[in-house]
Amino acid sequence: MNTDRITPQEAARWALRAGLPLSDERREAVAGTAEYIQSVIATLRELDFGDIAPAAVYITGQEHVDAAV
């Protein structure tokens, strides 16, 4: 993971590239949020999902209920 901080100027540049111009007062908050999202993604990348089947394996709407209510 990139450990460099996301500056408000970078956040503004990324937002503008996506067609979402940021006002000066929102840049710091957006940069902080982007850093948080990157940290969560880094944590998820560290997890081992080797024994879990892909989501495409599961069929929705076919729930098997084994317990009595």
mmCIF file of C-alpha atoms in Angstrom:
data_model
loop_
_atom_site.group_PDB
_atom_site.id
_atom_site.type_symbol
_atom_site.label_atom_id
_atom_site.label_comp_id
_atom_site.label_asym_id
_atom_site.label_seq_id
_atom_site.Cartn_x
_atom_site.Cartn_y
_atom_site.Cartn_z
ATOM 1 C CA MET A 1 0.000 0.000 0.000
ATOM 2 C CA ASN A 2 1.117 3.520 -0.636
ATOM 3 C CA THR A 3 1.943 5.100 2.737
ATOM 4 C CA ASP A 4 2.046 8.672 1.455
ATOM 5 C CA ARG A 5 -0.687 10.959 2.735
ATOM 6 C CA ILE A 6 -3.316 12.092 0.279
ATOM 7 C CA THR A 7 -3.126 15.851 0.143
ATOM 8 C CA PRO A 8 -6.198 18.013 -0.303
ATOM 9 C CA GLN A 9 -4.742 19.106 -3.659
ATOM 10 C CA GLU A 10 -4.491 15.483 -4.821
ATOM 11 C CA ALA A 11 -8.056 14.814 -3.725
ATOM 12 C CA ALA A 12 -9.207 17.852 -5.688
ATOM 13 C CA ARG A 13 -7.256 16.722 -8.754
ATOM 14 C CA TRP A 14 -8.735 13.192 -8.588
ATOM 15 C CA ALA A 15 -12.236 14.586 -8.122
ATOM 16 C CA LEU A 16 -11.838 16.995 -11.033
ATOM 17 C CA ARG A 17 -10.580 14.161 -13.234
ATOM 18 C CA ALA A 18 -13.794 12.290 -12.370
ATOM 19 C CA GLY A 19 -15.851 15.350 -13.279
ATOM 20 C CA LEU A 20 -16.578 16.314 -9.664
ATOM 21 C CA PRO A 21 -14.973 19.660 -8.874
ATOM 22 C CA LEU A 22 -14.406 20.174 -5.125
ATOM 23 C CA SER A 23 -14.717 23.455 -3.302
ATOM 24 C CA ASP A 24 -11.732 24.470 -1.169
ATOM 25 C CA GLU A 25 -13.552 23.793 2.108
ATOM 26 C CA ARG A 26 -14.335 20.154 1.165
ATOM 27 C CA ARG A 27 -10.874 19.105 -0.001
ATOM 28 C CA GLU A 28 -9.477 18.242 3.446
ATOM 29 C CA ALA A 29 -12.509 16.100 4.344
ATOM 30 C CA VAL A 30 -12.406 14.276 1.023
ATOM 31 C CA ALA A 31 -8.669 13.618 1.389
ATOM 32 C CA GLY A 32 -9.238 12.174 4.870
ATOM 33 C CA THR A 33 -12.057 9.983 3.634
ATOM 34 C CA ALA A 34 -9.943 8.721 0.732
ATOM 35 C CA GLU A 35 -7.125 7.830 3.147
ATOM 36 C CA TYR A 36 -9.572 5.921 5.342
ATOM 37 C CA ILE A 37 -10.927 3.996 2.354
ATOM 38 C CA GLN A 38 -7.386 3.108 1.291
ATOM 39 C CA SER A 39 -6.611 1.793 4.780
ATOM 40 C CA VAL A 40 -9.738 -0.389 4.775
ATOM 41 C CA ILE A 41 -8.859 -1.773 1.342
ATOM 42 C CA ALA A 42 -5.315 -2.512 2.537
ATOM 43 C CA THR A 43 -6.744 -4.452 5.492
ATOM 44 C CA LEU A 44 -9.059 -6.444 3.215
ATOM 45 C CA ARG A 45 -6.153 -7.307 0.914
ATOM 46 C CA GLU A 46 -4.342 -8.874 3.865
ATOM 47 C CA LEU A 47 -7.186 -11.313 4.587
ATOM 48 C CA ASP A 48 -6.940 -14.907 3.387
ATOM 49 C CA PHE A 49 -10.097 -15.873 1.510
ATOM 50 C CA GLY A 50 -8.574 -19.069 0.104
ATOM 51 C CA ASP A 51 -11.204 -21.431 1.565
ATOM 52 C CA ILE A 52 -14.255 -19.299 0.738
ATOM 53 C CA ALA A 53 -16.210 -19.952 -2.454
ATOM 54 C CA PRO A 54 -16.790 -17.059 -4.867
ATOM 55 C CA ALA A 55 -20.119 -15.246 -4.620
ATOM 56 C CA ALA A 56 -21.203 -16.682 -7.991
ATOM 57 C CA VAL A 57 -21.468 -20.116 -6.336
ATOM 58 C CA TYR A 58 -24.358 -19.040 -4.126
ATOM 59 C CA ILE A 59 -27.896 -19.080 -5.518
ATOM 60 C CA THR A 60 -30.244 -16.474 -4.119
ATOM 61 C CA GLY A 61 -33.779 -17.320 -3.152
ATOM 62 C CA GLN A 62 -33.060 -20.934 -2.259
ATOM 63 C CA GLU A 63 -32.675 -20.787 1.488
ATOM 64 C CA HIS A 64 -32.659 -24.042 3.436
ATOM 65 C CA VAL A 65 -34.207 -23.600 6.851
ATOM 66 C CA ASP A 66 -33.240 -26.354 9.276
ATOM 67 C CA ALA A 67 -34.462 -24.882 12.550
ATOM 68 C CA ALA A 68 -37.971 -25.023 13.929
ATOM 69 C CA VAL A 69 -39.511 -21.744 14.962
#
